[in-house]
Short mmCIF file of C-alpha atoms and ligand atoms in Angstrom, two decimals:
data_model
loop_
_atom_site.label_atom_id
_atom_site.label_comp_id
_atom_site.label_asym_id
_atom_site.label_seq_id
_atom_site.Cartn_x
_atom_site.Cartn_y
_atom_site.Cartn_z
CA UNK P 1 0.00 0.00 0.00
CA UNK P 2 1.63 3.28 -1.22
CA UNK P 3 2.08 6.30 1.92
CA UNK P 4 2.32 9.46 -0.44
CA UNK P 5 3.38 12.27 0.78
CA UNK P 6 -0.26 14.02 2.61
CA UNK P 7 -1.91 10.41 2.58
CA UNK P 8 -0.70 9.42 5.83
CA UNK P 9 -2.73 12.17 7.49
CA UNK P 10 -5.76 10.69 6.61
CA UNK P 11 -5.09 7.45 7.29
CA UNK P 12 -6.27 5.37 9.28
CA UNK P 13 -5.76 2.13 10.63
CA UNK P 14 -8.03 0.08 12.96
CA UNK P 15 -6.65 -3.43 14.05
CA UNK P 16 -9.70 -6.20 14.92
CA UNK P 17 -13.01 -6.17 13.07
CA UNK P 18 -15.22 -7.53 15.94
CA UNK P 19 -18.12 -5.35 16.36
CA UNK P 20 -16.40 -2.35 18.09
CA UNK P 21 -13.70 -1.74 15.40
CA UNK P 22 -16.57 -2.69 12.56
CA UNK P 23 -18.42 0.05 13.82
CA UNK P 24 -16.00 2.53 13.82
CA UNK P 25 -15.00 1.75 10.37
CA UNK P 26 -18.05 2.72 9.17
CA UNK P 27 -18.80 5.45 11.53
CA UNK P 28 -15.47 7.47 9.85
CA UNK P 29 -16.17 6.56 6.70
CA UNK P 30 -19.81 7.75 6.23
CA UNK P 31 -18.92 10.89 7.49
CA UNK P 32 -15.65 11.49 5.93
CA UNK P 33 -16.02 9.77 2.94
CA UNK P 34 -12.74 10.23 0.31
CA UNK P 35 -11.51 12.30 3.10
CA UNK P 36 -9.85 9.42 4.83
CA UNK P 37 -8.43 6.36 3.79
CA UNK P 38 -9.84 3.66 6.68
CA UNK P 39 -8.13 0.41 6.47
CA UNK P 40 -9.71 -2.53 8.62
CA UNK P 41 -7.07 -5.52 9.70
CA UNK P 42 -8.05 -8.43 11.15
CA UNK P 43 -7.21 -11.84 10.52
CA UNK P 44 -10.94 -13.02 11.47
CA UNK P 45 -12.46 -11.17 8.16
CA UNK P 46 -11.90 -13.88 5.93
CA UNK P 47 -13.79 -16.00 8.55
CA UNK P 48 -17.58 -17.58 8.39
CA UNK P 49 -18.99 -14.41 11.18
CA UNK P 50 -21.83 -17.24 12.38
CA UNK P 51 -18.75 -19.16 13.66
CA UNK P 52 -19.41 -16.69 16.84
CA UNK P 53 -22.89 -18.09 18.87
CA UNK P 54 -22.98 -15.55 20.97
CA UNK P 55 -26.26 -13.25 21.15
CA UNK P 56 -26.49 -9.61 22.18
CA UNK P 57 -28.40 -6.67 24.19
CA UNK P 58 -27.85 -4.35 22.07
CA UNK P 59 -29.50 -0.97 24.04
CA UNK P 60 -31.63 1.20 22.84
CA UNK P 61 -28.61 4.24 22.89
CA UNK P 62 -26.36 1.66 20.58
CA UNK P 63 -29.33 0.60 18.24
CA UNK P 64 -30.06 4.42 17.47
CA UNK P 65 -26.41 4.52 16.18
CA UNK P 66 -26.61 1.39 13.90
CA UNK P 67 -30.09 3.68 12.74
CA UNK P 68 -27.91 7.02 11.96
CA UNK P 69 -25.28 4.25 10.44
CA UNK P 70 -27.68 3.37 7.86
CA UNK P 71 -28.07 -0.45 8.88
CA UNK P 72 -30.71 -0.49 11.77
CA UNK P 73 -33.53 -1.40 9.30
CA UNK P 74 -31.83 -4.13 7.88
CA UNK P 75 -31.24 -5.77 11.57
CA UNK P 76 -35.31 -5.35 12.39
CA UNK P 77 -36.61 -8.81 11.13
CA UNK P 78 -33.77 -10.46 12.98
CA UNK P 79 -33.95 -8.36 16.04
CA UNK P 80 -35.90 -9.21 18.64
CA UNK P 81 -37.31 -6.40 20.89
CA UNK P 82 -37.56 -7.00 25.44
CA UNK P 83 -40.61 -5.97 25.95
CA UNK P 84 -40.23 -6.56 29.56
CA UNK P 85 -37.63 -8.32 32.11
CA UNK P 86 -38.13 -10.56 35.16
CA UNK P 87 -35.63 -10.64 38.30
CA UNK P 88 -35.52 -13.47 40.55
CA UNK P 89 -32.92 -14.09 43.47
CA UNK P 90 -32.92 -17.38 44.68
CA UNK P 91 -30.94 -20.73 45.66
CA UNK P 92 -31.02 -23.84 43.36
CA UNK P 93 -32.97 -25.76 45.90
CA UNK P 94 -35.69 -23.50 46.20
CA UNK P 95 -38.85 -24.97 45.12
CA UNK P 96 -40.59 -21.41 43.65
CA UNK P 97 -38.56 -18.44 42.29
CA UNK P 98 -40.06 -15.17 43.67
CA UNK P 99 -39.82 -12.12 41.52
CA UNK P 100 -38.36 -9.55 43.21
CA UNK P 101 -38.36 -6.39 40.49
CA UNK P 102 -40.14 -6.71 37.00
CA UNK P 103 -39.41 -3.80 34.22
CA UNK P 104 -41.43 -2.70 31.37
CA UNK P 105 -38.97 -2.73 28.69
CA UNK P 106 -40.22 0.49 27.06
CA UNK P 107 -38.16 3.78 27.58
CA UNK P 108 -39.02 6.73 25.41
CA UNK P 109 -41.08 5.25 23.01
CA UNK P 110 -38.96 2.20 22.11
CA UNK P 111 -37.88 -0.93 23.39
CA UNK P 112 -34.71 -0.84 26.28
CA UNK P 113 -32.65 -3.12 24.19
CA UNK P 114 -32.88 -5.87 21.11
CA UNK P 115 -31.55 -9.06 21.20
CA UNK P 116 -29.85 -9.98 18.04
CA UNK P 117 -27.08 -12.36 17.26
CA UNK P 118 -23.54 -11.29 16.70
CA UNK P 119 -23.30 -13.84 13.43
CA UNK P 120 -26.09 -11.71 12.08
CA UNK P 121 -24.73 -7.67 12.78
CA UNK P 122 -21.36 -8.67 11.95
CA UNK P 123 -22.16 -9.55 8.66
CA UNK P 124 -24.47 -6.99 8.03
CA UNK P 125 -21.56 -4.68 9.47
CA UNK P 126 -19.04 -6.05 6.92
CA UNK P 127 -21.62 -5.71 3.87
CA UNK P 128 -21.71 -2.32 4.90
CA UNK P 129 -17.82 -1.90 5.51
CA UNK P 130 -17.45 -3.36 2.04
CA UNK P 131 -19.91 -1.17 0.31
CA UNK P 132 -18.86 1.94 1.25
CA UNK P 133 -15.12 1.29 0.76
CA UNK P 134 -13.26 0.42 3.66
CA UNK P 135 -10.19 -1.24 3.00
CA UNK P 136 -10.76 -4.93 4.50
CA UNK P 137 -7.88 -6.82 4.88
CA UNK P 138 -7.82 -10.59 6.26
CA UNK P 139 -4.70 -10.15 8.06
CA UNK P 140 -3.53 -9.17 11.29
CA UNK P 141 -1.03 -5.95 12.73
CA UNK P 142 2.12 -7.13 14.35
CA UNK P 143 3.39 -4.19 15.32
CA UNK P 144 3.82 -0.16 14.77
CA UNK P 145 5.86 2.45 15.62
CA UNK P 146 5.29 6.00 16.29
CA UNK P 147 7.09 8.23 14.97
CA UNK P 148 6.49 12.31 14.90
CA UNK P 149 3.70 12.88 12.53
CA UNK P 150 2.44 9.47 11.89
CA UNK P 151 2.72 5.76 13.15
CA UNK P 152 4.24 2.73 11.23
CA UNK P 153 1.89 -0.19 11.26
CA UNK P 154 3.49 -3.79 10.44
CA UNK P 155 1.10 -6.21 8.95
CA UNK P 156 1.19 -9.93 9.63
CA UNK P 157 2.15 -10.01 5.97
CA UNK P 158 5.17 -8.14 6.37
CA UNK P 159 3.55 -4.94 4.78
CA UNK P 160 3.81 -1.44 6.10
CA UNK P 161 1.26 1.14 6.19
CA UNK P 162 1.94 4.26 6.94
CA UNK P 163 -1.22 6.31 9.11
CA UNK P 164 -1.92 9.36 11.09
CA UNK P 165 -3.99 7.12 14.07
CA UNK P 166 -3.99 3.29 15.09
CA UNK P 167 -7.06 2.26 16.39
CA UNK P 168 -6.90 -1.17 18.49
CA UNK P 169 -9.90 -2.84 18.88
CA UNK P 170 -8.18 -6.24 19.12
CA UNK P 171 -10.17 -7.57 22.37
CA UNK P 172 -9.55 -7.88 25.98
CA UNK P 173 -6.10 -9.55 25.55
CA UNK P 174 -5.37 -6.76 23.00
CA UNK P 175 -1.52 -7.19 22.16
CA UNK P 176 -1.33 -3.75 21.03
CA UNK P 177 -1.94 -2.42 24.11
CA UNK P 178 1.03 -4.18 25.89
CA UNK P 179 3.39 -3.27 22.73
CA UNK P 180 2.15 0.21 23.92
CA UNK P 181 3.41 -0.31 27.36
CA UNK P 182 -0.11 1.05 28.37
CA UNK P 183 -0.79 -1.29 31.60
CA UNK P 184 -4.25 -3.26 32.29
CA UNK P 185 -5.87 -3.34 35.71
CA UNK P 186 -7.37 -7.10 36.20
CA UNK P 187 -8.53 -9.45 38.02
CA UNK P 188 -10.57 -12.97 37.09
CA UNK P 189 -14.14 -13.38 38.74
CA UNK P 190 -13.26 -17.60 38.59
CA UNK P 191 -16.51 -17.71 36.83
CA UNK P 192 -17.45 -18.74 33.39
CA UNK P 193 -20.51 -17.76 30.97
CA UNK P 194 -21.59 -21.03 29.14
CA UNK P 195 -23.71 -19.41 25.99
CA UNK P 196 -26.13 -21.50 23.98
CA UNK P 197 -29.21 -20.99 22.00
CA UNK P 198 -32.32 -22.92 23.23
CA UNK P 199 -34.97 -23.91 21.59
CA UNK P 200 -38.59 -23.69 23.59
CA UNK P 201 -42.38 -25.19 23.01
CA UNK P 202 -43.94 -21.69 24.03
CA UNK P 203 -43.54 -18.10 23.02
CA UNK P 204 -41.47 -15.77 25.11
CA UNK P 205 -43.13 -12.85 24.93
CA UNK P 206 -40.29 -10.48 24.69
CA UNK P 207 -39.97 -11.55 28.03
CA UNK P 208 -35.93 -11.55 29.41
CA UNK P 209 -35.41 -13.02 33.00
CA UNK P 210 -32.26 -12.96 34.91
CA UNK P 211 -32.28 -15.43 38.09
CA UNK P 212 -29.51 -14.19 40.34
CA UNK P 213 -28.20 -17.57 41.15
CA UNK P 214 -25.01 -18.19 44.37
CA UNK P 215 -22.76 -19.34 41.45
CA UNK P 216 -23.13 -16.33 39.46
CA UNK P 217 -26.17 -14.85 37.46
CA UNK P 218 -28.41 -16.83 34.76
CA UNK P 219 -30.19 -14.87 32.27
CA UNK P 220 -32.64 -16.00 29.53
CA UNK P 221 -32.62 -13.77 26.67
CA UNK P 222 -35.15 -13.75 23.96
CA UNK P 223 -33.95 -14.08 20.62
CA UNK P 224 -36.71 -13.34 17.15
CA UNK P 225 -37.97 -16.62 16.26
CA UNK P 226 -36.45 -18.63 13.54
CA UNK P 227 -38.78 -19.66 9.93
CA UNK P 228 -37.39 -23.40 9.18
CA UNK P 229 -36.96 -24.45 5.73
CA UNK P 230 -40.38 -26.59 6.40
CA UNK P 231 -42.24 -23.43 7.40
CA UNK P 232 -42.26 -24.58 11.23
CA UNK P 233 -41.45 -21.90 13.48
CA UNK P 234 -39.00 -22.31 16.20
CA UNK P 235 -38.95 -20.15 19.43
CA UNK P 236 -35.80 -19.19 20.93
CA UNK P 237 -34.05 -17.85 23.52
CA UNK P 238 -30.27 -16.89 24.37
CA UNK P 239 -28.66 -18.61 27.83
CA UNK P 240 -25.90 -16.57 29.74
CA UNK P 241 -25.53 -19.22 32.36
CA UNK P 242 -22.59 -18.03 35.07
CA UNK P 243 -20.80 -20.89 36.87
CA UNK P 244 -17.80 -21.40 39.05
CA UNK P 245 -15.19 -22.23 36.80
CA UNK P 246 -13.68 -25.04 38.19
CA UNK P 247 -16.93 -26.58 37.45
CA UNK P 248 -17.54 -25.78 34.41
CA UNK P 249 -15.37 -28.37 32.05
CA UNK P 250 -16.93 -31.39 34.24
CA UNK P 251 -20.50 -30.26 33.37
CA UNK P 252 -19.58 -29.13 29.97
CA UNK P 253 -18.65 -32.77 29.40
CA UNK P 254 -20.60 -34.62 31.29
CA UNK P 255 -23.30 -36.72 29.58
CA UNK P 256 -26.31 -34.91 27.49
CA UNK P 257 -29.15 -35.99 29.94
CA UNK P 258 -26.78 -34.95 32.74
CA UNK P 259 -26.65 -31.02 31.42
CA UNK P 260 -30.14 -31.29 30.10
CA UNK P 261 -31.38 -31.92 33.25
CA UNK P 262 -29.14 -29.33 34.89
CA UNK P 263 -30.18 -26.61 32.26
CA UNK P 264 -34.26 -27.56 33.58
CA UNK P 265 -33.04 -26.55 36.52
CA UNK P 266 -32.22 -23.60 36.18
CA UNK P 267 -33.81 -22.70 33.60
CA UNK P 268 -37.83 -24.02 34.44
CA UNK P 269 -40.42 -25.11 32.53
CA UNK P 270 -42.46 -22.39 32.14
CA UNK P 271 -41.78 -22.14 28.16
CA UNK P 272 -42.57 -25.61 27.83
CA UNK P 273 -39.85 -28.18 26.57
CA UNK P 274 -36.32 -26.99 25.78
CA UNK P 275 -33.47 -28.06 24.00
CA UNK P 276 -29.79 -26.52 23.03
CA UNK P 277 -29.87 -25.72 19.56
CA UNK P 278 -26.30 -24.74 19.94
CA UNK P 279 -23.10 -26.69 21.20
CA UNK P 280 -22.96 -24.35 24.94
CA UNK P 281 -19.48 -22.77 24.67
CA UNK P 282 -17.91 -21.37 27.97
CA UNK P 283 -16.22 -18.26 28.27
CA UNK P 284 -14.05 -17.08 31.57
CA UNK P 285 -15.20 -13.98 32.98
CA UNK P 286 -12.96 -10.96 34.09
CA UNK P 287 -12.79 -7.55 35.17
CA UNK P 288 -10.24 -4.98 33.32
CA UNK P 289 -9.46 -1.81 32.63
CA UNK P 290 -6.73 0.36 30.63
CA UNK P 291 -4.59 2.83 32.84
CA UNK P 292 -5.01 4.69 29.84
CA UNK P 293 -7.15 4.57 26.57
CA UNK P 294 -4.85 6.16 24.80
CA UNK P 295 -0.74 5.98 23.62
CA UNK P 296 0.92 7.44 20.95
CA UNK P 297 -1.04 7.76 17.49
CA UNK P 298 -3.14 4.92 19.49
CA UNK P 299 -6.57 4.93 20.74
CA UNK P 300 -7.94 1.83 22.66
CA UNK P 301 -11.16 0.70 21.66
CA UNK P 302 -13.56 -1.60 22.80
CA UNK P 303 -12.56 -4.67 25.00
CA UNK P 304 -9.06 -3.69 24.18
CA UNK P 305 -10.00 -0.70 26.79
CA UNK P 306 -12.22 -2.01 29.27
CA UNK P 307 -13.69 -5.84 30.34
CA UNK P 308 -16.45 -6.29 32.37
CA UNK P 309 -18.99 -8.81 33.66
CA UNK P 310 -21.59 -9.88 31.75
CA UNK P 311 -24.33 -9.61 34.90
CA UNK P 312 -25.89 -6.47 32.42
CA UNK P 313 -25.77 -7.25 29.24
CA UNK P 314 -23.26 -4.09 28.63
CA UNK P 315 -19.70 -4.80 27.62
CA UNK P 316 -20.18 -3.95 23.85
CA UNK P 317 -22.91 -1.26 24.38
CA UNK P 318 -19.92 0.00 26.40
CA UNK P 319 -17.68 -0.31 23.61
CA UNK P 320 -20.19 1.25 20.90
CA UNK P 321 -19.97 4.25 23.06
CA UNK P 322 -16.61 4.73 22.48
CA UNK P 323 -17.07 4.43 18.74
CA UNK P 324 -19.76 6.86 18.74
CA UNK P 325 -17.51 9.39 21.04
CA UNK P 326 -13.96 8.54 19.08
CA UNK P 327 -16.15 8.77 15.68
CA UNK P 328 -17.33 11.97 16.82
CA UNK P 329 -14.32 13.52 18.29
CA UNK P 330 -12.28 12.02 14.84
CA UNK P 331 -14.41 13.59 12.49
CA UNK P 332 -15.41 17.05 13.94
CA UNK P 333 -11.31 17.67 14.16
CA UNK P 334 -10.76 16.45 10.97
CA UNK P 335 -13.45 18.63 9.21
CA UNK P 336 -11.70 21.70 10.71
CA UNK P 337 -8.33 20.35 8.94
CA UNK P 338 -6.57 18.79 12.85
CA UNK P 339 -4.25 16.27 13.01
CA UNK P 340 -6.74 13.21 14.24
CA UNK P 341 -3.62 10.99 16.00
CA UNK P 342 -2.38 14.35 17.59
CA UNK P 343 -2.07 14.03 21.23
CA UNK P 344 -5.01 16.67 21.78
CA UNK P 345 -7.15 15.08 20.06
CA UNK P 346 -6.34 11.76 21.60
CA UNK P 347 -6.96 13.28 25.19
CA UNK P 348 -10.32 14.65 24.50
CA UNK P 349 -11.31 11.25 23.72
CA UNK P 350 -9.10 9.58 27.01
CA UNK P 351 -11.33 12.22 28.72
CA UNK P 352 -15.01 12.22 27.10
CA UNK P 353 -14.89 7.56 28.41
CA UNK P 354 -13.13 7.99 31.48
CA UNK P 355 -15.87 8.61 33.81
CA UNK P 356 -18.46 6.37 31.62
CA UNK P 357 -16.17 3.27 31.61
CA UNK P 358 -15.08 3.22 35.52
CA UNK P 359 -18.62 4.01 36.92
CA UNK P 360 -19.95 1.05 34.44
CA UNK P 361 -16.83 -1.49 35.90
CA UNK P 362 -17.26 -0.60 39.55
CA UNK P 363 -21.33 -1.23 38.98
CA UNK P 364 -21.23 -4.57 36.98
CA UNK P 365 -18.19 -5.44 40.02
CA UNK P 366 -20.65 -4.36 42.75
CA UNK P 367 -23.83 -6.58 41.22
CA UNK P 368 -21.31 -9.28 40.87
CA UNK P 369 -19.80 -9.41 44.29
CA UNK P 370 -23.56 -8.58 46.02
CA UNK P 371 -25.40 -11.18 43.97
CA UNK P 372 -22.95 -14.46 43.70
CA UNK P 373 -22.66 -15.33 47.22
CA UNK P 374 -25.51 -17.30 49.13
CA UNK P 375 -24.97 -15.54 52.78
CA UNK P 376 -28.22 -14.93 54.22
CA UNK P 377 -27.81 -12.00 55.41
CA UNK P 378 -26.65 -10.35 51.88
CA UNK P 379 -29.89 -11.98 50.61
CA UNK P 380 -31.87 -10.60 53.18
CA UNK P 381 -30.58 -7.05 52.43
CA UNK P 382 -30.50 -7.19 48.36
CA UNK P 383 -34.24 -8.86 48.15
CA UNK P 384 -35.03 -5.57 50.34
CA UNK P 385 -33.06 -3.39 48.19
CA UNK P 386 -34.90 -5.17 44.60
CA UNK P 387 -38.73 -5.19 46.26
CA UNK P 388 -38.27 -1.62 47.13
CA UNK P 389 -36.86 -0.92 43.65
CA UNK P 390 -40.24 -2.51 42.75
CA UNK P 391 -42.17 -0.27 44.42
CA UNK P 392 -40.89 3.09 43.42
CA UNK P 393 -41.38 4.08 39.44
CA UNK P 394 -39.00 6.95 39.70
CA UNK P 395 -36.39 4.66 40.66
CA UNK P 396 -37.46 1.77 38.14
CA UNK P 397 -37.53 4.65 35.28
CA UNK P 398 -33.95 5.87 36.22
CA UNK P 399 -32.60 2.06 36.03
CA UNK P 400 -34.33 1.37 32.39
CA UNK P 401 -33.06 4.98 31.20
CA UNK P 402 -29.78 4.16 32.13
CA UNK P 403 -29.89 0.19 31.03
CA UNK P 404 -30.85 1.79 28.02
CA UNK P 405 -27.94 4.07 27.17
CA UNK P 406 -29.86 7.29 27.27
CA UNK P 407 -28.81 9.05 30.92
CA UNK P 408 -26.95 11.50 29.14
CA UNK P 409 -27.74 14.66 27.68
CA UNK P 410 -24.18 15.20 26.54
CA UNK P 411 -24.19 12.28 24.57
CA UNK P 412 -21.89 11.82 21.20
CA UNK P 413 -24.26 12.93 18.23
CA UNK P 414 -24.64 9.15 16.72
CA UNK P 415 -26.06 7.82 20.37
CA UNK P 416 -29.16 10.53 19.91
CA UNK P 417 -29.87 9.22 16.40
CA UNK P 418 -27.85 11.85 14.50
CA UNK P 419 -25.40 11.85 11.81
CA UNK P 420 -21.76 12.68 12.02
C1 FAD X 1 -20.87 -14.54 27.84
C2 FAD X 1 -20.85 -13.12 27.40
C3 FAD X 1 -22.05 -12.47 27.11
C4 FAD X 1 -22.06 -11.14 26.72
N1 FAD X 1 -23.24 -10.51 26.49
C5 FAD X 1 -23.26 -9.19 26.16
C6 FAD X 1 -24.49 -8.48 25.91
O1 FAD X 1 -25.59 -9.01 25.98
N2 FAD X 1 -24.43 -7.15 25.59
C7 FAD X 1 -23.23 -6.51 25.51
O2 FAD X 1 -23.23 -5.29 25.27
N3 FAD X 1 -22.04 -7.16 25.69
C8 FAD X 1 -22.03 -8.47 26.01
N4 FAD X 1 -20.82 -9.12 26.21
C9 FAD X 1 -19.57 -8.41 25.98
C10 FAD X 1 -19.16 -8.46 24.50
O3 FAD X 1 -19.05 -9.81 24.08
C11 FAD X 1 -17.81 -7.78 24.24
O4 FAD X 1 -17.76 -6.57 24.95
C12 FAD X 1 -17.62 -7.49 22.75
O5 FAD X 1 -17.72 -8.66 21.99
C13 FAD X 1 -16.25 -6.86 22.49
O6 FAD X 1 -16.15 -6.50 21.14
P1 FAD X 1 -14.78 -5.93 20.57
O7 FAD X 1 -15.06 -5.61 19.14
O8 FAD X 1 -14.26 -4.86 21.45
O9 FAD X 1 -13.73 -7.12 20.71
P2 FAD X 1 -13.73 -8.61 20.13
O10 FAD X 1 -15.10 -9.07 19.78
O11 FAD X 1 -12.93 -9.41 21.09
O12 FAD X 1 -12.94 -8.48 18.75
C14 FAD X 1 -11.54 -8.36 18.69
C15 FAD X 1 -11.09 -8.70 17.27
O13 FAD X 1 -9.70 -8.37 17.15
C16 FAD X 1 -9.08 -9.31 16.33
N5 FAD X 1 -7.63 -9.24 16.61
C17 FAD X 1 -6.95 -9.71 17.68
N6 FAD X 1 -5.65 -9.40 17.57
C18 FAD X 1 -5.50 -8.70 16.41
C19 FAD X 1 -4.39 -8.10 15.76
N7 FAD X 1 -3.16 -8.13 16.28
N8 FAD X 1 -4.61 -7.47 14.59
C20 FAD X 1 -5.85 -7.39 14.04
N9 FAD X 1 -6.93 -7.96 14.63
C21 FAD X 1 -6.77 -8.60 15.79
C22 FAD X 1 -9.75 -10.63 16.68
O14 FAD X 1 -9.63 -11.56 15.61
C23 FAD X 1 -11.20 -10.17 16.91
O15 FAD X 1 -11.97 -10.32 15.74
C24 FAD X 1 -20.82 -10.45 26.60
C25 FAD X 1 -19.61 -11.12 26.85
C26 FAD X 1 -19.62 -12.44 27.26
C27 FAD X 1 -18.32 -13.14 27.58
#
């Protein structure tokens, strides 16, 4: 790839194509158009993007960005809405689940959150990517170098680019953040999320129930129902099932009736007979953070920046946030002709997360530590805490608003709905 002289300002370079750095790709490149070359690296592109069976909340904040990106209305048949949301807290044994707090799942007009698969937005993120000319390339970055007015980025290939910005969105264990020297704050909650798709008798409603269990939470999640080839339609539902991980190879393994019958456990009967539709796949659960989101001609994005538990639903919504404020901040100081890998420029994005990201980490910590544990007299004082949270609307409204991305006034422009 030629680095003419004047290029290399306008370049720029985002390393991993999962959903954050997708997004972003498209974000710039909408809005700036010829005015910046965007090139896309990730060794995972020239991969099937059903190979990943996870499912997501996407909030209501994140889904009016994929609208002002131009590819909400293609997600709506394969989205499906939470109309509301049921929260129990109880032990395995118990023989009935109270509910302790139910939500309506409409905020402003529009459902909290959609459930939709990430097979399905990544590929319609790509199409998009493709279409509008981002430079997709299969392959990975090994390394870069900064150096005065731009940063030397080292392919897998061997190939250097030259670009003004590197953007790495290359997941929690992002290697371009420890080339960076840019340290990680972590620690490992010893608990895994086995994810499957299960297949049900009855309709869920729209209905999403979390059942704060001592091992960690379990959360049905309802996914649009799928047309078969023979015209039968199948209900379905996503499973976020949280489990101490030394446990969780032994069950993972052990025989089919075995973890059927677990699954009924925890998961009841109420939507009649279930099945996994999907082969559960376990992932260990962690808490991090970047000391900083930024290094030189680098911005963190994504996981690569911040990891948190799963207990909410809102470790990418996180991370489409800081697309939507790095697309913003990107574009409005290119438009006026700024450097956008400067180190100004960098800092007003290092300062526009900070506050968003830790007060997110120490909340989804906090629900962790207060709901995984089976001491009675934590139980006593969080069913208190969740019945009273029943009882007042105010309080209920202020949860869903803020589940649903939309606290903030100040919010980047592509959060609101609006174009860059
Ligand atoms: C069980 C579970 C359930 C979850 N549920 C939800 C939910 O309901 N809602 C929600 O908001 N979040 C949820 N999350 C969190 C969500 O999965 C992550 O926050 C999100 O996937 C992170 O996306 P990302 O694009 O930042 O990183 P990733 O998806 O990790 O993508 C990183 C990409 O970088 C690529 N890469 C790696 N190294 C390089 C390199 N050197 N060069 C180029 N490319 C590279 C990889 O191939 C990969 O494609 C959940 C997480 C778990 C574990």
């Amino acid at each position: 790839m030629g680095a003419g002289a004047g290029m290399e300002r306008s370049r720029i370079v985002i390393a991993g194509g999962g959903l954050a750095g997708l997004s972003l790709s498209l974000a710039l490149k909408r809005a700036l158009g010829d005015g910046v070359d965007v090139v896309m690296c990730d060794p995972a592109l020239s991969r099937d993007p059903h190979g990943d069976r996870r499912s997501y909340a996407i909030a209501a904040a994140a889904r009016r960005m994929f609208q002002a990106l131009g590819i909400w209305d293609q997600m709506v048949d394969k989205a499906q809405p939470i109309l509301d949301m049921v929260i129990t807290d109880s032990s395995l044994q118990d023989p009935v689940r109270p509910t302790f707090l139910t939500f309506e799942g409409a905020v402003e007009g529009e459902a909290f959150a959609h459930m939709v698969t990430s097979g399905d937005l990544t590929a319609l993120l790509l199409d998009a990517c493709r279409d509008i000319g981002v430079n997709l390339r299969p392959e990975g970055v090994k390394s870069f170098s900064a150096q005065g007015a731009r940063t030397e980025v080292t392919l897998t290939g061997g190939e250097m680019v030259s670009a003004a910005l590197l953007v790495a969105a290359d997941g929690a264990r992002s290697r371009l953040r420890e080339q960076a020297g840019i340290g990680w704050i972590f620690w490992p909650y010893h608990q895994s999320a086995i994810v499957s798709t299960i297949s049900h008798e009855r309709d869920h409603e729209g209905r999403a129930v979390e059942h704060f269990l001592p091992a960690g939470p379990f959360a049905i999640l309802p996914l649009k129902d799928e047309v078969r080839a023979d015209g039968t339609v199948q209900h379905r539902s996503s499973i976020v099932w949280s489990e101490r991980s030394e446990n969780v190879p032994a069950l993972l393994e052990s025989h089919p009736e075995d973890l059927q019958a677990e699954l009924e456990k925890r998961f009841g009967l109420q939507l009649g007979k279930i099945a996994f539709e999907t082969k559960p796949q376990a992932y260990p659960l962690a808490f991090g953070v970047a000391r900083s989101f930024v290094g030189e001609r680098l911005a963190l994005l994504g996981d690569a920046a911040h990891l948190i538990h799963p207990i909410a639903g809102q470790g990418l919504n996180l991370g489409l946030h800081d697309v939507a404020a790095l697309a913003e901040i990107i574009t409005d100081a290119m438009r006026l002709g700024q450097d956008p890998g400067s180190a100004d420029v960098l800092m007003q994005y290092e300062r526009a997360r900070r506050a968003d990201i830790t007060a997110m980490g120490i909340m989804t910590d906090g629900l962790n530590r207060l709901f995984s544990n089976d001491l009675l007299p934590v139980r006593l004082i969080r069913d208190f805490g969740l019945g009273l949270v029943d009882r007042m609307p105010g309080l209920k409204r202020f949860f869903i608003r803020e589940a649903a991305g939309l606290r903030r006034d100040d919010a980047p422009r592509l959060l609101k709905g609006e174009a860059l």
